[in-house]
Tab-separated table of C-alpha atoms in Angstrom:
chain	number	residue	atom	x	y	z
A	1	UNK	CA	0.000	0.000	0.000
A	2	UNK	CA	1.318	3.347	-0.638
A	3	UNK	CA	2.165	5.793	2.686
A	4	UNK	CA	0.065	8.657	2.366
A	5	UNK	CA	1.116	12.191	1.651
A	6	UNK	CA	0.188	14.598	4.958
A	7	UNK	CA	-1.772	17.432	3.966
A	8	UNK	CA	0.178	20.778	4.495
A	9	UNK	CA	-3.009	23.522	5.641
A	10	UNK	CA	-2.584	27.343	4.258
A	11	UNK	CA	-1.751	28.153	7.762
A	12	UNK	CA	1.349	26.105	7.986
A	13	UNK	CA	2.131	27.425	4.922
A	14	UNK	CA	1.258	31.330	5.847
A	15	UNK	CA	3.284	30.764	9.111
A	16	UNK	CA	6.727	29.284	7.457
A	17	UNK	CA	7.081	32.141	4.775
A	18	UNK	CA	5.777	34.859	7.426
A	19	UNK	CA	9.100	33.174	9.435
A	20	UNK	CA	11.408	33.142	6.359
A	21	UNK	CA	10.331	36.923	5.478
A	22	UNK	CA	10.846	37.495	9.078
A	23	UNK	CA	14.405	36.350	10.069
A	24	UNK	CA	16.812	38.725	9.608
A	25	UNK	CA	19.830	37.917	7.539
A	26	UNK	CA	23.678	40.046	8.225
A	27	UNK	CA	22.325	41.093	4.242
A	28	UNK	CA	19.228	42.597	5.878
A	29	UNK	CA	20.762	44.180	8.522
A	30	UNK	CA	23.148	46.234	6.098
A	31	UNK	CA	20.408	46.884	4.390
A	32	UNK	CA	18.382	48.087	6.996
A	33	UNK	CA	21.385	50.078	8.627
A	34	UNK	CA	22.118	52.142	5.323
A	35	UNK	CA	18.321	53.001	5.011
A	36	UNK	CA	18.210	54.687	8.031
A	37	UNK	CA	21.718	56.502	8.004
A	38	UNK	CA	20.318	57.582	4.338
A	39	UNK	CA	17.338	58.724	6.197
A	40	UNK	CA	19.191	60.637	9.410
A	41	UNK	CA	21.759	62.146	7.925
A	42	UNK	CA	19.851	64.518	5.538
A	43	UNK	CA	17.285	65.330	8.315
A	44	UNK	CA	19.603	65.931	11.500
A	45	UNK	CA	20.967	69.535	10.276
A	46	UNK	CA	17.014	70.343	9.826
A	47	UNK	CA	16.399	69.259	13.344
A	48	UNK	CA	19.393	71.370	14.829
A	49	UNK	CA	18.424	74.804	12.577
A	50	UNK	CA	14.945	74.287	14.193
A	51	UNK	CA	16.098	72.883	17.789
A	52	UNK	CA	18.762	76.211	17.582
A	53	UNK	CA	15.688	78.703	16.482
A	54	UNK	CA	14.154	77.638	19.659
A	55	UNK	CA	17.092	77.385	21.940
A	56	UNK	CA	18.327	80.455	24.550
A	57	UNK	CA	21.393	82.289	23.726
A	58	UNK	CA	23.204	80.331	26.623
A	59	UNK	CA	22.929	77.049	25.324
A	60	UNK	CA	22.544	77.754	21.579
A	61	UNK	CA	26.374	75.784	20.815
A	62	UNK	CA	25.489	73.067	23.702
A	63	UNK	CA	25.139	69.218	22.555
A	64	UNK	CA	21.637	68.911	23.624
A	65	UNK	CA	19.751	68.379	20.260
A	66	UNK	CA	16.552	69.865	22.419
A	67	UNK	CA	16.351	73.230	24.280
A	68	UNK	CA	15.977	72.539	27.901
A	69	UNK	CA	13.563	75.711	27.976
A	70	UNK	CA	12.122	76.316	24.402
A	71	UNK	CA	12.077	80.551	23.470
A	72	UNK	CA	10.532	82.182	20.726
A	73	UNK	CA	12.690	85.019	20.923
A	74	UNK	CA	14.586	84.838	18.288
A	75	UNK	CA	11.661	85.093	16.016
A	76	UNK	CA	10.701	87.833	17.762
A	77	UNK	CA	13.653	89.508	17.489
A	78	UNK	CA	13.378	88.855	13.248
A	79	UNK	CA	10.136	90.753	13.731
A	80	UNK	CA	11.472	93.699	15.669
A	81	UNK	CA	14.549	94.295	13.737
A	82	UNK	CA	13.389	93.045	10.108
A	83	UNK	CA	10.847	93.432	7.985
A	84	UNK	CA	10.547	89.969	7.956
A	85	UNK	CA	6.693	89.563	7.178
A	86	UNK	CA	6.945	91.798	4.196
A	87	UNK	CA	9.776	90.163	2.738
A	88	UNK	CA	7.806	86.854	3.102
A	89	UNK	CA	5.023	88.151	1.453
A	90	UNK	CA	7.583	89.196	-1.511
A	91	UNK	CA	8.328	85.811	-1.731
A	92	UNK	CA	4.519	84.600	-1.983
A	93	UNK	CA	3.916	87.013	-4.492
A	94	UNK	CA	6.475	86.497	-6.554
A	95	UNK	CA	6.984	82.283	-6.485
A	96	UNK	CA	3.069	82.105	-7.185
A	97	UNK	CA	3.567	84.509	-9.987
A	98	UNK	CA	6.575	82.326	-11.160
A	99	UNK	CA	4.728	78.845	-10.554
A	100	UNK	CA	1.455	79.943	-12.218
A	101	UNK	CA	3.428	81.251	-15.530
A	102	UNK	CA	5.693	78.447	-15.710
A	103	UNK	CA	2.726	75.699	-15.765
A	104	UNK	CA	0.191	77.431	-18.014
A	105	UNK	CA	3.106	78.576	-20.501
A	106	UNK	CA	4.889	74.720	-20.279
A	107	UNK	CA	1.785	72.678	-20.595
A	108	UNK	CA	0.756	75.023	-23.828
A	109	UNK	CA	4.359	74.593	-25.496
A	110	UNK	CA	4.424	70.703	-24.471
A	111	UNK	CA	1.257	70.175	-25.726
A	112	UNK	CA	2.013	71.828	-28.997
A	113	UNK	CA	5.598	69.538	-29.296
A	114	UNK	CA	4.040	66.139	-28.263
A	115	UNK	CA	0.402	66.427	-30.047
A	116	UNK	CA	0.860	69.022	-32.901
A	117	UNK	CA	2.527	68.595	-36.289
A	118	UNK	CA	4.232	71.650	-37.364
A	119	UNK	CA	7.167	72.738	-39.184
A	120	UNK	CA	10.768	72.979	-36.876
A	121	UNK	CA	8.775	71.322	-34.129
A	122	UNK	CA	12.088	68.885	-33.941
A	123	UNK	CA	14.547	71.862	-33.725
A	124	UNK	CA	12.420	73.645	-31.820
A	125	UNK	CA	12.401	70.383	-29.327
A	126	UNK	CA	16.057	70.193	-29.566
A	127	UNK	CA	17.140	73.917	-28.674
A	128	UNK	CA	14.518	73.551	-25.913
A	129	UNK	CA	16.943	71.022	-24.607
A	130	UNK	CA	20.371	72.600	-25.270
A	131	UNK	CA	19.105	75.663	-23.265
A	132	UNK	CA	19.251	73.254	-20.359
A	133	UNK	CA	22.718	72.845	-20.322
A	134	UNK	CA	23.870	76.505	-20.104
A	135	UNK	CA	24.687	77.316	-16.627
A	136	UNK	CA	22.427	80.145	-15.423
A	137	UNK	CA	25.259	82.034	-14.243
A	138	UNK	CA	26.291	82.754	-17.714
A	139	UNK	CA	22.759	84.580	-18.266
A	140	UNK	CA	23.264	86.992	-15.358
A	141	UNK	CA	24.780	89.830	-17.204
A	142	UNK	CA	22.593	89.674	-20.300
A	143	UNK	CA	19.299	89.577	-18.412
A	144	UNK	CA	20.886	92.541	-16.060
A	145	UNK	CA	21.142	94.372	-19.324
A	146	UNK	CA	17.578	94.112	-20.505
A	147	UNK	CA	16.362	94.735	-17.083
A	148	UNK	CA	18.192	97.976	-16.551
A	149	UNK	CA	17.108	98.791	-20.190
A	150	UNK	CA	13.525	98.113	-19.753
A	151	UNK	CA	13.481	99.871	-16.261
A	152	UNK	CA	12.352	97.020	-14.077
A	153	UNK	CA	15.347	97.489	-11.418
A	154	UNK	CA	13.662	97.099	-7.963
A	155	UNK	CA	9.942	95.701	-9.479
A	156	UNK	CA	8.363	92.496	-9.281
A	157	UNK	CA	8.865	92.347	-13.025
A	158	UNK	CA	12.537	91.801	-12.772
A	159	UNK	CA	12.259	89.104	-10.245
A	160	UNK	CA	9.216	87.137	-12.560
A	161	UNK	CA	9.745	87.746	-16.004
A	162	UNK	CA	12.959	85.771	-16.345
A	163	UNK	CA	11.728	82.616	-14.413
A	164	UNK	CA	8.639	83.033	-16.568
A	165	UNK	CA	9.595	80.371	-18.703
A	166	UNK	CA	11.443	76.776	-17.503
A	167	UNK	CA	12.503	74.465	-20.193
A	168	UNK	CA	12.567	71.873	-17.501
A	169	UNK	CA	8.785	72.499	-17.028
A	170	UNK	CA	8.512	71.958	-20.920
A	171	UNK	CA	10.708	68.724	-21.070
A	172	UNK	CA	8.788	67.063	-18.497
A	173	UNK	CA	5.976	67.621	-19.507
A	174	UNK	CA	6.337	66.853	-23.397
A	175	UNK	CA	7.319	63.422	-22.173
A	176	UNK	CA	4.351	63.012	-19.952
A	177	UNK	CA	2.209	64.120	-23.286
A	178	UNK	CA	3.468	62.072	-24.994
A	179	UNK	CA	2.269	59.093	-23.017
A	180	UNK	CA	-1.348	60.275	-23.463
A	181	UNK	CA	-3.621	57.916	-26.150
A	182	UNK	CA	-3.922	60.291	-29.375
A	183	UNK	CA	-7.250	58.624	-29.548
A	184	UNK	CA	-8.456	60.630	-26.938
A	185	UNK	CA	-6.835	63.984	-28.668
A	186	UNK	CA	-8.943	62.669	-31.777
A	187	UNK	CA	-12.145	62.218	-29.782
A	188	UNK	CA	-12.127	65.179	-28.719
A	189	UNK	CA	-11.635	67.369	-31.763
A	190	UNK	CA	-14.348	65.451	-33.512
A	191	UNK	CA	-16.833	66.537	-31.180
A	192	UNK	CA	-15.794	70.489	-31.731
A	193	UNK	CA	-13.100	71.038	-28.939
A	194	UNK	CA	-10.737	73.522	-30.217
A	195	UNK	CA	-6.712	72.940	-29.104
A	196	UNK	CA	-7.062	75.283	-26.037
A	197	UNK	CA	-10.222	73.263	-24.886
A	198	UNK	CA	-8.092	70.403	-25.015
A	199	UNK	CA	-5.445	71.386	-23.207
A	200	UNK	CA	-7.073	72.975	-20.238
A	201	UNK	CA	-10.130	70.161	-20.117
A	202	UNK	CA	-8.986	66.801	-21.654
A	203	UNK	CA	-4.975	67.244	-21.045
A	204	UNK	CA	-4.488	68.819	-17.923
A	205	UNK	CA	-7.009	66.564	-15.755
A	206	UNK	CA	-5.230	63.471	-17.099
A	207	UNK	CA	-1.839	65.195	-16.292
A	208	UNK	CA	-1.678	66.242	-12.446
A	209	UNK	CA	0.844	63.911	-11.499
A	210	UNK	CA	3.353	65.607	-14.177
A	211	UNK	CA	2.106	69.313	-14.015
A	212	UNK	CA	2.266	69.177	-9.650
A	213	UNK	CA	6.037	67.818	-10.228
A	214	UNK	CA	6.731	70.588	-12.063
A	215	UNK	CA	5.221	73.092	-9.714
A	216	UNK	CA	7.156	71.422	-6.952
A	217	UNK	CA	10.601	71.907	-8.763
A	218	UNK	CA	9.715	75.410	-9.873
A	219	UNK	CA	8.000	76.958	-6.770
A	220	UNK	CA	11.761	75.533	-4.883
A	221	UNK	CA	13.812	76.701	-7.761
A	222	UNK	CA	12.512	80.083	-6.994
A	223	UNK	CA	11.628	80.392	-3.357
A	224	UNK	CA	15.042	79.415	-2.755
A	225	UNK	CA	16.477	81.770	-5.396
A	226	UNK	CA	18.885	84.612	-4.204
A	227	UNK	CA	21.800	85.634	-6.571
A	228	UNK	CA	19.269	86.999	-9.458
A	229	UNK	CA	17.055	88.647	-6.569
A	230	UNK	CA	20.218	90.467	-4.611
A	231	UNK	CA	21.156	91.938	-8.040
A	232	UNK	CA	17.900	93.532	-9.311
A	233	UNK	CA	17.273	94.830	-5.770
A	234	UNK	CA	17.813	97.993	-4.228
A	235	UNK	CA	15.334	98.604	-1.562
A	236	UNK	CA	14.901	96.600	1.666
A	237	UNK	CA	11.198	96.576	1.365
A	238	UNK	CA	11.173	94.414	-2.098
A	239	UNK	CA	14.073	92.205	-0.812
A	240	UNK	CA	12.411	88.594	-0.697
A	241	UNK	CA	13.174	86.110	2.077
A	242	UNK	CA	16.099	84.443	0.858
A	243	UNK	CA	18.571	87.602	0.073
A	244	UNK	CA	16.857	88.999	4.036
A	245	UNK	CA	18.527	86.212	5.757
A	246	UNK	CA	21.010	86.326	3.351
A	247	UNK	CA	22.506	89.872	4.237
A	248	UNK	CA	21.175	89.267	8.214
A	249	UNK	CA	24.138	86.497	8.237
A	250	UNK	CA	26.762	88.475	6.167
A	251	UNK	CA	26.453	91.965	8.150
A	252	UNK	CA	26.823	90.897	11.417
A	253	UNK	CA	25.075	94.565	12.505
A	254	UNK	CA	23.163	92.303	15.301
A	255	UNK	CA	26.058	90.679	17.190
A	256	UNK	CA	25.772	86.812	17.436
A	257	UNK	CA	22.862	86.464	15.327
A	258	UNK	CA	22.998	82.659	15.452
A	259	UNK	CA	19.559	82.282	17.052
A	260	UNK	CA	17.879	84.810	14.663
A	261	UNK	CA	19.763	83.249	11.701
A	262	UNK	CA	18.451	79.805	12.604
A	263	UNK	CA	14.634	81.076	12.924
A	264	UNK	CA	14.964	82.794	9.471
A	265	UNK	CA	15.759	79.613	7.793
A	266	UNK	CA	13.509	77.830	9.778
A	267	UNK	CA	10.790	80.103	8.359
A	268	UNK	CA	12.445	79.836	4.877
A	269	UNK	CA	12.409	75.828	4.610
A	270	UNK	CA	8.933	75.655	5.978
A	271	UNK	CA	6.749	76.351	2.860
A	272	UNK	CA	8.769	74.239	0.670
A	273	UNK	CA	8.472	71.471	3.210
A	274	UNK	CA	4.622	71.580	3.400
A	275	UNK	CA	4.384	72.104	-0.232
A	276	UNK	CA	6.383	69.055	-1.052
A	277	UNK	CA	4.143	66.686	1.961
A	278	UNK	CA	0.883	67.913	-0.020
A	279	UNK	CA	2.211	66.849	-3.299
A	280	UNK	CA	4.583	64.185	-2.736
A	281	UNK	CA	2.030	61.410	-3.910
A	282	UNK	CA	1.934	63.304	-7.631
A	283	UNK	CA	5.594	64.176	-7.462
A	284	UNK	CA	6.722	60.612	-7.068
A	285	UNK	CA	3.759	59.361	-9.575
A	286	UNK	CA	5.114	62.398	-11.727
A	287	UNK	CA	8.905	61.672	-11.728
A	288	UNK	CA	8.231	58.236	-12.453
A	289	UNK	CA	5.881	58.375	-15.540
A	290	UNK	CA	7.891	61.368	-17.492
A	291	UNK	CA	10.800	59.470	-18.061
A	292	UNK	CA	9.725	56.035	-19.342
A	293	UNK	CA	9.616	57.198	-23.420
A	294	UNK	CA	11.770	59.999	-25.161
């Protein structure tokens, strides 16, 4: 007679690869250990600027990574001595500006290069392109020029009009475009939607992953943006936050200004961080999709 075969139940079978899943090899453990240095070492000078914006001038260089009696002083002090909240607002006004211009202008050129057949829409693809690789710094006295010319020192205009336009914005997108059926292009011309409708009802809906990436990029491109800013500025009131805690550092008209330093960056990084945790699902989903055709 033949012996039997015992039964193995899904349990036992559940159970041994939950237990081969769950032991932890010396490969794991390297693993594991490089994940979370990759992790803490980009976040740990974040959590001293903020600890220090927080900490009393007496213990601002100690190794305690908290204050032992949190202070709000030095952002007090910003407020008292700077004109900290209108500088902010400078900011706002102008990165909104920038990241409202850049997406409606990229998503129009994009859609035109990955949808529409026209004459030079190859070169015009490939110069798009080259202009990425010259290094902005090279652009500084030319765009100086015009602005002086046109009269825009110490506006708005100076610090919007030449981040108006990103060919990174246009890249990206083009290659998300390009992943879109043309079926659904065709569909909707047939039933009377003219290019524009297209863009800003069929395209755009289908494209949020791709056009919040490149809002993300842009709005930190420019919030962050100082050179461009400290050179078309004159006037303290129009400085924006950036070239503010920029010249609080270099001066040194304050003393130790360590604390109030610390709380100005704090306040700097903030937006961008909150930005980023409200879009990070479409950024990554963004990032992702763009790339896979050229």
């Amino acid at each position: 007679m033949a012996s039997e075969t015992p039964e193995i139940t899904d349990d036992e079978l559940l159970s041994g690869s939950n237990e081969e899943s769950e032991s932890l090899t010396p490969k794991k453990l390297a693993v594991y250990a490089a994940l979370t240095i990759g992790v803490v070492a980009p976040l740990f000078p974040f959590a001293l600027m903020v600890s220090m914006s927080f900490k009393p001038a007496g213990e601002m260089y100690s190794a305690s990574l908290l204050p032992s009696e949190p202070t709000m002083a030095h952002y007090a002090f910003l407020l008292e001595n700077v004109p900290i909240l209108r500088q902010m607002l400078n900011s706002v006004i102008v990165t909104v500006a920038v990241v409202t211009s850049v997406v409606v202008t990229s998503c129009l050129v994009a859609y035109s290069l990955a949808k529409l057949d026209w004459f030079g829409r190859e070169f015009t693809y490939n110069f798009i392109l080259v202009t990425m690789m010259i290094p902005g710094v090279l652009l500084l006295i030319p765009q100086f020029i015009i602005i002086v010319w046109l009269g825009w020192v110490n506006t708005y205009q100076a610090m919007i009009v030449p981040f108006a336009i990103s060919s990174f914005g246009i890249f990206l997108l083009t290659q998300f475009f390009k992943q879109l059926p043309d079926s659904l292009i065709d569909a909707a011309r047939m039933d009377g939607c003219s290019e524009l409708d297209i863009v800003f009802r069929i395209v755009l809906p289908n494209s949020l992953p791709a056009i919040a990436t490149v809002a993300l990029f842009t709005f930190m491109n420019r919030w962050n943006e100082m050179l461009w800013d400290l050179i078309v500025i004159r006037n303290e009131d129009m400085y924006t936050l950036p070239v503010s805690i920029t010249l609080f550092a270099k001066t040194g008209l304050y003393g130790d200004s360590t604390g109030p330093l610390m709380a100005g960056a704090t306040l700097l990084a903030v937006p961008t961080i909150l930005l980023f945790l409200l879009l990070r699902r479409y950024f990554i989903s963004g990032v992702t999709m763009s790339g896979l055709k050229s």
